[in-house]
mmCIF file of C-alpha atoms and ligand atoms in Angstrom:
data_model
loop_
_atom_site.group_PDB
_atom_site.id
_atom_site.type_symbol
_atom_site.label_atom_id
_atom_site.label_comp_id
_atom_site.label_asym_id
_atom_site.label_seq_id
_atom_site.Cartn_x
_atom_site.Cartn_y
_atom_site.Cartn_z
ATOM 1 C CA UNK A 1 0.000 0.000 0.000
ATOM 2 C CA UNK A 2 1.481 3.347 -0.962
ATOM 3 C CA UNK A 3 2.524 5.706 1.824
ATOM 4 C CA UNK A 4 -0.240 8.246 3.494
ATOM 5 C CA UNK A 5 -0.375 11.196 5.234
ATOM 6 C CA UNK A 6 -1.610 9.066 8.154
ATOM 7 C CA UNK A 7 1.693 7.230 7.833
ATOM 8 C CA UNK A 8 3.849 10.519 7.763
ATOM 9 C CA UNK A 9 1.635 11.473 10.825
ATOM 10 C CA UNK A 10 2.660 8.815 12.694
ATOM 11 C CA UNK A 11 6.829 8.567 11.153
ATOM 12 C CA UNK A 12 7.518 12.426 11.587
ATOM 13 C CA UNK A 13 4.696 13.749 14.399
ATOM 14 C CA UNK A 14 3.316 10.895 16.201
ATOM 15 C CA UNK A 15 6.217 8.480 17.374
ATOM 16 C CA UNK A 16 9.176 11.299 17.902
ATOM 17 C CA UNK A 17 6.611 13.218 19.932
ATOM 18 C CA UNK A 18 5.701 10.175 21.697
ATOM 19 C CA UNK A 19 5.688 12.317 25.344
ATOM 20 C CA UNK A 20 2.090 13.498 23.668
ATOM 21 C CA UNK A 21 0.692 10.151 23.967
ATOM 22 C CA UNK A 22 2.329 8.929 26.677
ATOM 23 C CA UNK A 23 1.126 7.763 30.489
ATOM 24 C CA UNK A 24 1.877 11.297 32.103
ATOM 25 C CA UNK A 25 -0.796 12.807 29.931
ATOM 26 C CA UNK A 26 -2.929 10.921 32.307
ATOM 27 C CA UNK A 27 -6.896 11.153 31.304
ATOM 28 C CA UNK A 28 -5.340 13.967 28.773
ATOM 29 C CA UNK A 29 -5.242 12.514 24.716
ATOM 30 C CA UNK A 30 -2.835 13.665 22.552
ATOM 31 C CA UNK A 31 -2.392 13.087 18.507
ATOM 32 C CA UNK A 32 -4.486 9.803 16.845
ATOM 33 C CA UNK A 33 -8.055 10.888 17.404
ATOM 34 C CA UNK A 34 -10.036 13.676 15.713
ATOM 35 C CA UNK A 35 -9.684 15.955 18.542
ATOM 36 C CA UNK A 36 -6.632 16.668 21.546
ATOM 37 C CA UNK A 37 -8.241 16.485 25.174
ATOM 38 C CA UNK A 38 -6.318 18.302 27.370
ATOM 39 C CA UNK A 39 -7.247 18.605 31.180
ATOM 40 C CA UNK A 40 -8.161 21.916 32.479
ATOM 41 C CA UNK A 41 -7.328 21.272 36.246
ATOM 42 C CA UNK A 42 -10.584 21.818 37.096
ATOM 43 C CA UNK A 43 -14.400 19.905 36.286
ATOM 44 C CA UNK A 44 -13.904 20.536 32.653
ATOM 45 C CA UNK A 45 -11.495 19.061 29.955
ATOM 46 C CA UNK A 46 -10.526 20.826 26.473
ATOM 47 C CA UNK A 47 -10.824 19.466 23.625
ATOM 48 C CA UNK A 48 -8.830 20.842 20.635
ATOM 49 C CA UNK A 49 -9.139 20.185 17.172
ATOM 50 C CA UNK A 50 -7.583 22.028 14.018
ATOM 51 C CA UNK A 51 -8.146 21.596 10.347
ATOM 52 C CA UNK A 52 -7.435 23.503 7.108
ATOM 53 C CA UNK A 53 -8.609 23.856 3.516
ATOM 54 C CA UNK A 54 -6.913 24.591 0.699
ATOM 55 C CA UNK A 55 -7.667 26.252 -2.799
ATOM 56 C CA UNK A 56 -7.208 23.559 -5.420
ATOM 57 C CA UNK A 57 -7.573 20.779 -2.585
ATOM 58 C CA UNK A 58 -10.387 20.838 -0.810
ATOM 59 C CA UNK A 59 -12.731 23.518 -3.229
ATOM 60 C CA UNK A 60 -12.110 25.097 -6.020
ATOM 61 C CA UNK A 61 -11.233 28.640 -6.625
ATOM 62 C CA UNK A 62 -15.045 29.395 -7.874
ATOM 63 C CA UNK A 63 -16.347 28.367 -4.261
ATOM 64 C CA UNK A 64 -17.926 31.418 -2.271
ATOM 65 C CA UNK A 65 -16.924 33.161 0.851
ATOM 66 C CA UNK A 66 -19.628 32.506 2.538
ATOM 67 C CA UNK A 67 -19.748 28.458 1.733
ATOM 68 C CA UNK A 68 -15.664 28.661 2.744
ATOM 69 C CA UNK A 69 -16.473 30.210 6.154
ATOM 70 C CA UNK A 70 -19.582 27.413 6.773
ATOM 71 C CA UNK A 71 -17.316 24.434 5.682
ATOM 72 C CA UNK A 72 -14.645 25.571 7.345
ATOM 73 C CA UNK A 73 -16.752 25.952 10.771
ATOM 74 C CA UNK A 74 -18.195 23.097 10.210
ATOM 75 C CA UNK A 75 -15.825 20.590 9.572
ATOM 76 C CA UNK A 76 -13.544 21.591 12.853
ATOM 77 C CA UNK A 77 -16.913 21.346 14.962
ATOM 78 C CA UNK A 78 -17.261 17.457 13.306
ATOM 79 C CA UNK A 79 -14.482 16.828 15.056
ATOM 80 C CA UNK A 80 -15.387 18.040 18.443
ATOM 81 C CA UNK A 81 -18.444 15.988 17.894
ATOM 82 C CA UNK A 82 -16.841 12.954 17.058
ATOM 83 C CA UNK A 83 -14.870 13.683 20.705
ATOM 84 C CA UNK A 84 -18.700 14.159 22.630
ATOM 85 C CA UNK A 85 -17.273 17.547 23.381
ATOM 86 C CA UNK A 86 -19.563 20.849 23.735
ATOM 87 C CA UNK A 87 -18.164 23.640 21.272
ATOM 88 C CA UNK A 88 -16.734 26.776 23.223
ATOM 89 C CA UNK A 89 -13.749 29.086 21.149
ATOM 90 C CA UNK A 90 -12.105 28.947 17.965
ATOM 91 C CA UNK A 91 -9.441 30.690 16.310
ATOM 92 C CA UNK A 92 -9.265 31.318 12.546
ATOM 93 C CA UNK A 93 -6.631 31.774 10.308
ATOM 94 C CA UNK A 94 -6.571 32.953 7.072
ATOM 95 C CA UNK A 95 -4.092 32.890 4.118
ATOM 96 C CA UNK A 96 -5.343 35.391 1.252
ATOM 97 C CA UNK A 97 -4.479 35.575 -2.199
ATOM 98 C CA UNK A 98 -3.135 38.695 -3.635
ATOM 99 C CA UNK A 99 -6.297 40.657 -4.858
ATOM 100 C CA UNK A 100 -6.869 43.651 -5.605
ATOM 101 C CA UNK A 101 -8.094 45.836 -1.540
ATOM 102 C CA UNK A 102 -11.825 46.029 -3.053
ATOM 103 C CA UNK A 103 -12.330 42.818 -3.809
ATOM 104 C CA UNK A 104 -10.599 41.120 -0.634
ATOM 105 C CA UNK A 105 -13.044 43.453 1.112
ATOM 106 C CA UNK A 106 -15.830 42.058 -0.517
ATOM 107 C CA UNK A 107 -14.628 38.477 0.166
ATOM 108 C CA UNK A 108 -14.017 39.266 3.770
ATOM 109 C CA UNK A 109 -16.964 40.869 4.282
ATOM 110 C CA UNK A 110 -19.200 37.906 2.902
ATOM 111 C CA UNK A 111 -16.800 35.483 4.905
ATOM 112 C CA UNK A 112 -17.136 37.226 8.325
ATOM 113 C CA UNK A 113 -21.100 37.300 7.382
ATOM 114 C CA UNK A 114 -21.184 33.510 7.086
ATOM 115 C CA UNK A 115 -18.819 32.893 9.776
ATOM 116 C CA UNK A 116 -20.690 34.605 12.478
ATOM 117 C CA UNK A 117 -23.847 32.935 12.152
ATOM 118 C CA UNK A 118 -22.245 29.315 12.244
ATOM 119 C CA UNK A 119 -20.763 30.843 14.170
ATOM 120 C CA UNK A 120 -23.993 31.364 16.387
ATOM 121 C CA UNK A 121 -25.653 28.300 15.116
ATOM 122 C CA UNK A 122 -23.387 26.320 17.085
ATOM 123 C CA UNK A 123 -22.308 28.536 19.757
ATOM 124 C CA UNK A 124 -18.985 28.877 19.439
ATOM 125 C CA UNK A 125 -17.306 32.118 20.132
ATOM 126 C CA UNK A 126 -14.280 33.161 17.937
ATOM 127 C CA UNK A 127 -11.611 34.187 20.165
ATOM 128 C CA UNK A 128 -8.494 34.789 17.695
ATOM 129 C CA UNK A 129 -6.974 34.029 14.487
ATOM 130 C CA UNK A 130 -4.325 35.183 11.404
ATOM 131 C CA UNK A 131 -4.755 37.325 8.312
ATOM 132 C CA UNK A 132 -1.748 36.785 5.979
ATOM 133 C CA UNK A 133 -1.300 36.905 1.849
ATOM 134 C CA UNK A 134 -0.689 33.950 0.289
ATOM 135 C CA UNK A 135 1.168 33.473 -3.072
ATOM 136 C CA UNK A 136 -0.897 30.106 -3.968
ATOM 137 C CA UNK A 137 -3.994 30.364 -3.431
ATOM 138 C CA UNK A 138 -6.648 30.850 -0.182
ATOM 139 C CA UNK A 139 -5.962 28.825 2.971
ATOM 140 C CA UNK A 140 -8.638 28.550 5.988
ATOM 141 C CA UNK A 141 -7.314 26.944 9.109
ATOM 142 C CA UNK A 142 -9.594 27.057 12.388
ATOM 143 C CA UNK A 143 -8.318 25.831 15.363
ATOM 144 C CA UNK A 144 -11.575 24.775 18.033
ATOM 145 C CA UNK A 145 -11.929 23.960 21.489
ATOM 146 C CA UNK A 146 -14.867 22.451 23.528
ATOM 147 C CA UNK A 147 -15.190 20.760 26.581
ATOM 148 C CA UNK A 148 -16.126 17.602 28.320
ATOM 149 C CA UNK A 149 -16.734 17.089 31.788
ATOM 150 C CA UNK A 150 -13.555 15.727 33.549
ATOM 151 C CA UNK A 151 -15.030 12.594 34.497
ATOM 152 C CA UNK A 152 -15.795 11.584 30.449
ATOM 153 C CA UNK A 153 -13.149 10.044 28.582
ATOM 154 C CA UNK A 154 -14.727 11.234 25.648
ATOM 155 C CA UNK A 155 -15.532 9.475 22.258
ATOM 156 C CA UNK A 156 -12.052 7.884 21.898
ATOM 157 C CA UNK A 157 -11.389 5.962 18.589
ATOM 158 C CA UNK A 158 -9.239 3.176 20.919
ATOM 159 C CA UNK A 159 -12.659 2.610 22.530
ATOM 160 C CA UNK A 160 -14.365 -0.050 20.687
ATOM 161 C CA UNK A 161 -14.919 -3.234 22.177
ATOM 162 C CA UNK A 162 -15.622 -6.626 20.743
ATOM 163 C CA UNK A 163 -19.068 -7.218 20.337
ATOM 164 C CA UNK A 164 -20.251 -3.873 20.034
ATOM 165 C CA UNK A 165 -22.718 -2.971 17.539
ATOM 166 C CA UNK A 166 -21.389 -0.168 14.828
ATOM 167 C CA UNK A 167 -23.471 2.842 13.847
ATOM 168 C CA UNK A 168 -24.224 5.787 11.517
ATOM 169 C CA UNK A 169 -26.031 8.673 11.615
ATOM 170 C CA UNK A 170 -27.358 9.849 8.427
ATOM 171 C CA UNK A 171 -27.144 8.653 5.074
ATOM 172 C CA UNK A 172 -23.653 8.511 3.222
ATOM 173 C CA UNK A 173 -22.267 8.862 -0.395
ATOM 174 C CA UNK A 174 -24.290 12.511 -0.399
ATOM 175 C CA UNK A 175 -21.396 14.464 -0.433
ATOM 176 C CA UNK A 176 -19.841 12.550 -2.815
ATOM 177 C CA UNK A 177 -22.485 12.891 -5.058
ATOM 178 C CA UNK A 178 -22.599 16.152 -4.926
ATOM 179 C CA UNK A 179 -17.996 16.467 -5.768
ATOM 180 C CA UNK A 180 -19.281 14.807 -8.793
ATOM 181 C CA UNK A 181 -22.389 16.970 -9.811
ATOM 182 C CA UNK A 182 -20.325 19.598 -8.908
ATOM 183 C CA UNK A 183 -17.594 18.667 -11.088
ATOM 184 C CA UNK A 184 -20.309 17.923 -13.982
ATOM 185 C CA UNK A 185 -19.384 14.347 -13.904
ATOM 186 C CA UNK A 186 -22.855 13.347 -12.921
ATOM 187 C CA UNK A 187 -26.313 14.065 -14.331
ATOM 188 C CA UNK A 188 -28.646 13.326 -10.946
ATOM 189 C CA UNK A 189 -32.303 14.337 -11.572
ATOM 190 C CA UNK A 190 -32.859 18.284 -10.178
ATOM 191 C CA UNK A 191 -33.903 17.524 -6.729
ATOM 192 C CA UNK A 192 -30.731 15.004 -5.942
ATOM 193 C CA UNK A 193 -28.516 17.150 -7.252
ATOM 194 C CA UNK A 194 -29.894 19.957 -5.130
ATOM 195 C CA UNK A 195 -29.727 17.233 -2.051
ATOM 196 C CA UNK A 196 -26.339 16.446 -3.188
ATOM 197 C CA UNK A 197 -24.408 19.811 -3.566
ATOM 198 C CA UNK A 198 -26.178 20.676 -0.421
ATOM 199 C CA UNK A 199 -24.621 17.749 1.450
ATOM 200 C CA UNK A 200 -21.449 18.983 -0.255
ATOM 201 C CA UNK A 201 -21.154 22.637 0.450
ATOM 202 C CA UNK A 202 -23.397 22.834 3.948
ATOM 203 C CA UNK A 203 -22.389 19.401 5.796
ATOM 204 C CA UNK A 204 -24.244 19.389 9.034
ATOM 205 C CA UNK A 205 -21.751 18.494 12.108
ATOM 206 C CA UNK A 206 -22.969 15.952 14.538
ATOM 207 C CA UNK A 207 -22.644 17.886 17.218
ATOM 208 C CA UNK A 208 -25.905 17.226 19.262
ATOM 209 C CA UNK A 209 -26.128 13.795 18.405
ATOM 210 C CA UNK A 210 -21.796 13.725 19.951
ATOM 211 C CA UNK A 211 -23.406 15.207 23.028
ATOM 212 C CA UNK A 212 -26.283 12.586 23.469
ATOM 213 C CA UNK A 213 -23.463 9.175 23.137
ATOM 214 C CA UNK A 214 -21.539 10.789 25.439
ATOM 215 C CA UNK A 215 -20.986 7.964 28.687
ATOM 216 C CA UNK A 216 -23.093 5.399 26.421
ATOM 217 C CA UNK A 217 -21.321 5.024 23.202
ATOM 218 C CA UNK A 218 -17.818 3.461 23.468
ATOM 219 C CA UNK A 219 -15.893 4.607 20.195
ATOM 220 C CA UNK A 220 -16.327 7.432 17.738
ATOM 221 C CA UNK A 221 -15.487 9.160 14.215
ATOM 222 C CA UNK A 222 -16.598 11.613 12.106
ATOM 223 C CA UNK A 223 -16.884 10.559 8.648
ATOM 224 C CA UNK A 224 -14.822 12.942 6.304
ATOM 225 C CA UNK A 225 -12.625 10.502 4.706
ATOM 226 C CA UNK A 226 -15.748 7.478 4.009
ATOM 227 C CA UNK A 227 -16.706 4.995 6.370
ATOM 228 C CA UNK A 228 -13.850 2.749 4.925
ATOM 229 C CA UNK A 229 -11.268 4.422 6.033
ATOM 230 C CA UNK A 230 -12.230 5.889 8.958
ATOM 231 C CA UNK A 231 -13.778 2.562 10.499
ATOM 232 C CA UNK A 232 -10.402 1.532 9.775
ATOM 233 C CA UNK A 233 -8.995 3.826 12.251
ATOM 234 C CA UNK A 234 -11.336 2.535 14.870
ATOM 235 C CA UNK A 235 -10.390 -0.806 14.421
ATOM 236 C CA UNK A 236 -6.339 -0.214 14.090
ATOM 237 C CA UNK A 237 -6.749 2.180 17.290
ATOM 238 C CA UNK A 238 -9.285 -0.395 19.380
ATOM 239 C CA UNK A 239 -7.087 -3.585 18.226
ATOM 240 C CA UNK A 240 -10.108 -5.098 16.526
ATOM 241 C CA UNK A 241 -11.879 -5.739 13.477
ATOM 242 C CA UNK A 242 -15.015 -5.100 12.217
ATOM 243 C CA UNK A 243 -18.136 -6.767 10.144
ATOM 244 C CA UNK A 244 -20.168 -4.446 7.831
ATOM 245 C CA UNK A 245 -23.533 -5.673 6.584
ATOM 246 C CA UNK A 246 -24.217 -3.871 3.529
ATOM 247 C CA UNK A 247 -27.544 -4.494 2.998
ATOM 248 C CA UNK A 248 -27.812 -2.548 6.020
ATOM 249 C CA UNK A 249 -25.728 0.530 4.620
ATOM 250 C CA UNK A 250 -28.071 4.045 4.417
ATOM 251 C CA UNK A 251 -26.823 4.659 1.377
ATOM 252 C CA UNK A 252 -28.182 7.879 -0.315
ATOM 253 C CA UNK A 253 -32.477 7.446 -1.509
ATOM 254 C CA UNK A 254 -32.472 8.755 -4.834
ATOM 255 C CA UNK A 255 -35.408 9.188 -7.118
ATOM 256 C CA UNK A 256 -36.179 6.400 -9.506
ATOM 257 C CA UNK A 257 -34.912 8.306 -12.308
ATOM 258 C CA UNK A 258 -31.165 9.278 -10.505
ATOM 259 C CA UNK A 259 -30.743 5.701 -9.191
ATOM 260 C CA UNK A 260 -31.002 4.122 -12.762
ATOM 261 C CA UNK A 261 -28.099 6.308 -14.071
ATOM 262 C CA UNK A 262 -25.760 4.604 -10.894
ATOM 263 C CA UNK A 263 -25.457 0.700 -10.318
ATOM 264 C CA UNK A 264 -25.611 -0.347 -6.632
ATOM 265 C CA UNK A 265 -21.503 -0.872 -6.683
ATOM 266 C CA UNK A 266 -21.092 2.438 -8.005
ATOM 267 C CA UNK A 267 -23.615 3.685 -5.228
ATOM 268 C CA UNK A 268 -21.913 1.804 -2.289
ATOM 269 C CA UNK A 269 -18.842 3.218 -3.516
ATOM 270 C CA UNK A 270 -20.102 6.552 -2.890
ATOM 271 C CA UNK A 271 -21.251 5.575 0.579
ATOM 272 C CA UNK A 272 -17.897 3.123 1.972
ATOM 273 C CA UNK A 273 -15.525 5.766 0.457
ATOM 274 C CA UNK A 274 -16.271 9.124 -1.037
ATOM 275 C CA UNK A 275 -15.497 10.978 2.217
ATOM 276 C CA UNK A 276 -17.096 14.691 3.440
ATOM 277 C CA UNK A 277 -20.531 13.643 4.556
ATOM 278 C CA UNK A 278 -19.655 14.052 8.653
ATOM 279 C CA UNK A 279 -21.492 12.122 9.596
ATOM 280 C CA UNK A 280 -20.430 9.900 12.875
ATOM 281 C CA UNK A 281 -19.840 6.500 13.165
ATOM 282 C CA UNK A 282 -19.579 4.912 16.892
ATOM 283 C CA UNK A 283 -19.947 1.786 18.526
ATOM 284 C CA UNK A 284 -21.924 1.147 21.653
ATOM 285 C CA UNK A 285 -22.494 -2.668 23.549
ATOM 286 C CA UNK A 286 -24.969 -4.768 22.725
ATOM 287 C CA UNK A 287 -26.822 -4.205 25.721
ATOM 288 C CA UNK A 288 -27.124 -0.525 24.927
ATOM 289 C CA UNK A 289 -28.983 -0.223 21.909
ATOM 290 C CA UNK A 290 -32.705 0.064 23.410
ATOM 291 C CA UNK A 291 -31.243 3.230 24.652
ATOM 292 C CA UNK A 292 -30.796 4.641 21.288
ATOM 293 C CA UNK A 293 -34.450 4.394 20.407
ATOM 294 C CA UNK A 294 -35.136 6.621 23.143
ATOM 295 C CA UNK A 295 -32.475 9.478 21.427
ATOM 296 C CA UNK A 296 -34.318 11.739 19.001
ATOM 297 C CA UNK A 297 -35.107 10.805 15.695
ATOM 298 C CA UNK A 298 -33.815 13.364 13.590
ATOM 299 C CA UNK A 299 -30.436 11.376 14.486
ATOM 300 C CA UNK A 300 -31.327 9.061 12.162
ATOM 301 C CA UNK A 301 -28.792 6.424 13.057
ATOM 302 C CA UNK A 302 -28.065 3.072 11.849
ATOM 303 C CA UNK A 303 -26.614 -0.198 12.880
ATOM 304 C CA UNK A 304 -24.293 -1.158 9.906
ATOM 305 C CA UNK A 305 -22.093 -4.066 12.000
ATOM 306 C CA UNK A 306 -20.237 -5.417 14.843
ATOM 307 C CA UNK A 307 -16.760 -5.279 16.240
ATOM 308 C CA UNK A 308 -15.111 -8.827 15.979
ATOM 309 C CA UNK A 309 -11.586 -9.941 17.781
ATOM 310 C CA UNK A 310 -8.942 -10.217 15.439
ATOM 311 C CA UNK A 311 -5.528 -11.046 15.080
ATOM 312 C CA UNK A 312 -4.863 -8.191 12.176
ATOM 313 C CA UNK A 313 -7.488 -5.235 12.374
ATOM 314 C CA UNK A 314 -9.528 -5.408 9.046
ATOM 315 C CA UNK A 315 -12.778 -4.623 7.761
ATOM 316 C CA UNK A 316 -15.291 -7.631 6.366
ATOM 317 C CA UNK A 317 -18.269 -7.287 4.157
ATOM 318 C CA UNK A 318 -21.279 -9.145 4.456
ATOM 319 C CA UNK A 319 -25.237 -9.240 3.489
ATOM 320 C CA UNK A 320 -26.133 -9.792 -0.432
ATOM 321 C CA UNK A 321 -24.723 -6.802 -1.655
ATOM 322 C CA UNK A 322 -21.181 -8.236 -0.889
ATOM 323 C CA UNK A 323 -21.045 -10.456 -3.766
ATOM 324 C CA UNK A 324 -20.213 -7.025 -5.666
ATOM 325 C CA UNK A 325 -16.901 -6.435 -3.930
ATOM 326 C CA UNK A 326 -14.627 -8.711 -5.425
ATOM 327 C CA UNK A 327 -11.798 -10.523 -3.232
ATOM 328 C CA UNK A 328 -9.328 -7.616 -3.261
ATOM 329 C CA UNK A 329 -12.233 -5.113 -2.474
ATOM 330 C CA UNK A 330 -12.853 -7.008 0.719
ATOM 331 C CA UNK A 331 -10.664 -5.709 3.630
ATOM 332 C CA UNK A 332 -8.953 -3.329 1.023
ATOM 333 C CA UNK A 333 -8.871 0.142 2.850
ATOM 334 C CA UNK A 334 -9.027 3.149 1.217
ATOM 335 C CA UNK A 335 -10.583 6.218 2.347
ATOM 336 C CA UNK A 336 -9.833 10.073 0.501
ATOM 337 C CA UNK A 337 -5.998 10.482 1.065
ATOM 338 C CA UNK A 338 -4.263 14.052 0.700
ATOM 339 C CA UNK A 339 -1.271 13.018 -1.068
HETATM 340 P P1 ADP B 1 -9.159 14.345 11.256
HETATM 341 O O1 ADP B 1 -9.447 13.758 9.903
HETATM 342 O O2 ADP B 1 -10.045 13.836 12.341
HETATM 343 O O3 ADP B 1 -9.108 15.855 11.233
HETATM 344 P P2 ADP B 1 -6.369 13.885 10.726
HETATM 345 O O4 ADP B 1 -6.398 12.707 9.837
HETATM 346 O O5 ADP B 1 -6.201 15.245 10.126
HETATM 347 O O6 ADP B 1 -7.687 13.849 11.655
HETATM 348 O O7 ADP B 1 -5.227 13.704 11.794
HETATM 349 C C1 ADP B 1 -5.086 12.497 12.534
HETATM 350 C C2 ADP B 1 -4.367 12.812 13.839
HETATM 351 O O8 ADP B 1 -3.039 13.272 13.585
HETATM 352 C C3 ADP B 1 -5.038 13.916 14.662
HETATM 353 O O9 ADP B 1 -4.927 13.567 16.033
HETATM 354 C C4 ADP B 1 -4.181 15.155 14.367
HETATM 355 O O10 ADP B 1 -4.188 16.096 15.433
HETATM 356 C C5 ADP B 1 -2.794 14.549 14.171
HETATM 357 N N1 ADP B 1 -1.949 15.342 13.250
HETATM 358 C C6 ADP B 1 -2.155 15.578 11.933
HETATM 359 N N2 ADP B 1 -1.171 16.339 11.403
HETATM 360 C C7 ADP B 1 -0.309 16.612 12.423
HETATM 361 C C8 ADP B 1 0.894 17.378 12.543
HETATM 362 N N3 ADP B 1 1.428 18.029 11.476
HETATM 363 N N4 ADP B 1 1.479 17.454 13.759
HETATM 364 C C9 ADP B 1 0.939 16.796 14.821
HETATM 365 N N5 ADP B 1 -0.176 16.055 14.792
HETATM 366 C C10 ADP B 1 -0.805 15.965 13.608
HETATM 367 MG MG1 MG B 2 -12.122 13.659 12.388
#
């Protein structure tokens, strides 16, 4: 398997900064899971998180201010969901390209718009940031923190257990749909291409759902990279593997005339590995999940599987639908990979 960011992570960041994951961090979590936890001495823990997006990357130089402030938000506050944490600060910095003052002003102005009321959507309060040119392109990096009571561990990724039962929230391959709409690779019918470039440019973090599996659920992830992949990091961090029933996948309900023009491979492609939908995934004991009909229904989660023991952590298919994968599909993992 070629090299991956997640293996540079771990070669150049991870392993010579070992001291961040190491016993004296005591209930404090340092780099591996989609968020830092870092103890505040008193009944609260922060949780940190930081991503960026790039011009040419992650959108495309056409995409609006105001859908760049959203996404950006939005994406750092999947992360603090996928941790159970309650948003608090951010901090956003911005590399600008070098345009003309009228038009940056124009930009920022639409960009500060959209920012603030994520920004009050999710109650988050932004506390600092950057403003620097840039001679490639625009760059959006927001660093956010939340907390979690000190007596929570948090939504860990090492967390899963065997036997636990693996959800979703939502339905996934939207976003996907919607890079390839977008890129005018894809003819959907009106209203799933509306659906889909909505799912794309306005992904809705899990925030309150995060909140409610707090203390129940055992593991966590958001889904930005498909449910391939990051399952995959639950399983390598937990030590286990996992079964996926894909007959039970939510994969995205198109109208009749959309889901002729994509065969059910080509649709469960979309939902095991097109990435950006952020959703969460988590896995919670058997014995839990009458408790999750009692959570609210807008949640709309899904078992998809179990957690198995293992001697190598991999991912299995199973249900009808798995005759499509052929042999080297099957525990193959591949999720959206930067480089
Ligand atoms: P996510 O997709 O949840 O944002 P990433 O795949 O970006 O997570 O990162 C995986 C883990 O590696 C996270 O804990 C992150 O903080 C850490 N990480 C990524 N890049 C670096 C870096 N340059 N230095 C230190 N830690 C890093
Ligand atoms: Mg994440």
């Amino acid at each position: 398997m070629p090299v991956s960011e997640f293996d540079w992570i771990n070669q150049y960041f991870r392993e010579p900064f070992a001291w961040s994951n190491s016993a004296d961090l005591g209930s404090a979590l340092g780099i591996g899971d989609d968020a830092a936890i870092v103890s505040s001495g008193n009944d609260q823990s922060w949780v940190v998180a930081t991503d960026t997006l790039n011009q040419g990357i992650h959108f495309t130089a056409d995409m609006s201010a105001e859908v760049l402030a959203y996404k950006a938000l939005a994406v750092n506050l999947s992360d603090l969901a996928a941790m159970g944490a309650s948003p608090s600060y951010f901090f956003c910095a911005l590399s600008l390209p070098d345009w003309p003052k009228a038009r940056l002003e124009v930009w920022l102005a639409d960009f500060s718009k959209s920012l603030l009321k994520t920004a009050n959507t999710y109650d988050i309060r932004l506390m600092g940031g950057d403003t620097c040119k840039s001679v490639s392109g625009l760059s959006v990096t927001m660093t956010v923190m939340g907390c979690l009571p000190v007596q929570q561990v948090g939504l860990r990724r090492s967390s899963a257990q065997v036997g636990d039962r693996i959800y979703v929230s939502g339905e996934l391959g939207w976003a996907g749909l919607g890079l390839q709409v977008q890129r005018g690779q894809l003819l959907l019918a009106e209203q799933d291409a509306k659906k889909a470039l909505q799912a794309l440019y306005y992904p809705k973090p899990q925030v309150a759902l995060g909140q409610t599996l707090l203390g129940t659920a055992h593991a966590a992830i958001d889904l930005s990279d498909g449910l391939q992949g990051d399952l995959t990091h639950i399983c390598e961090e937990s030590k286990v593997s996992a079964v996926i029933d894909l007959d039970a996948l939510p994969l995205p309900a198109l109208t009749t005339s959309s889901a002729a023009l994509l065969s059910k491979k080509a649709l469960l492609g979309y939902g095991l590995t097109a990435g950006e939908d952020y959703q969460l995934c988590f896995t919670i004991a058997e014995d839990k999940i009458g408790w999750l009909e009692e959570i609210p229904n807008e949640f709309a989660v899904t078992c998809i599987g179990q957690i198995e023991d293992c001697t190598e952590p991999c991912i299995r298919y199973c249900g009808s639908d798995s005759v499509l994968m052929s042999k080297h599909e099957h525990g193959k993992f591949s999720s959206f990979q930067h480089f």
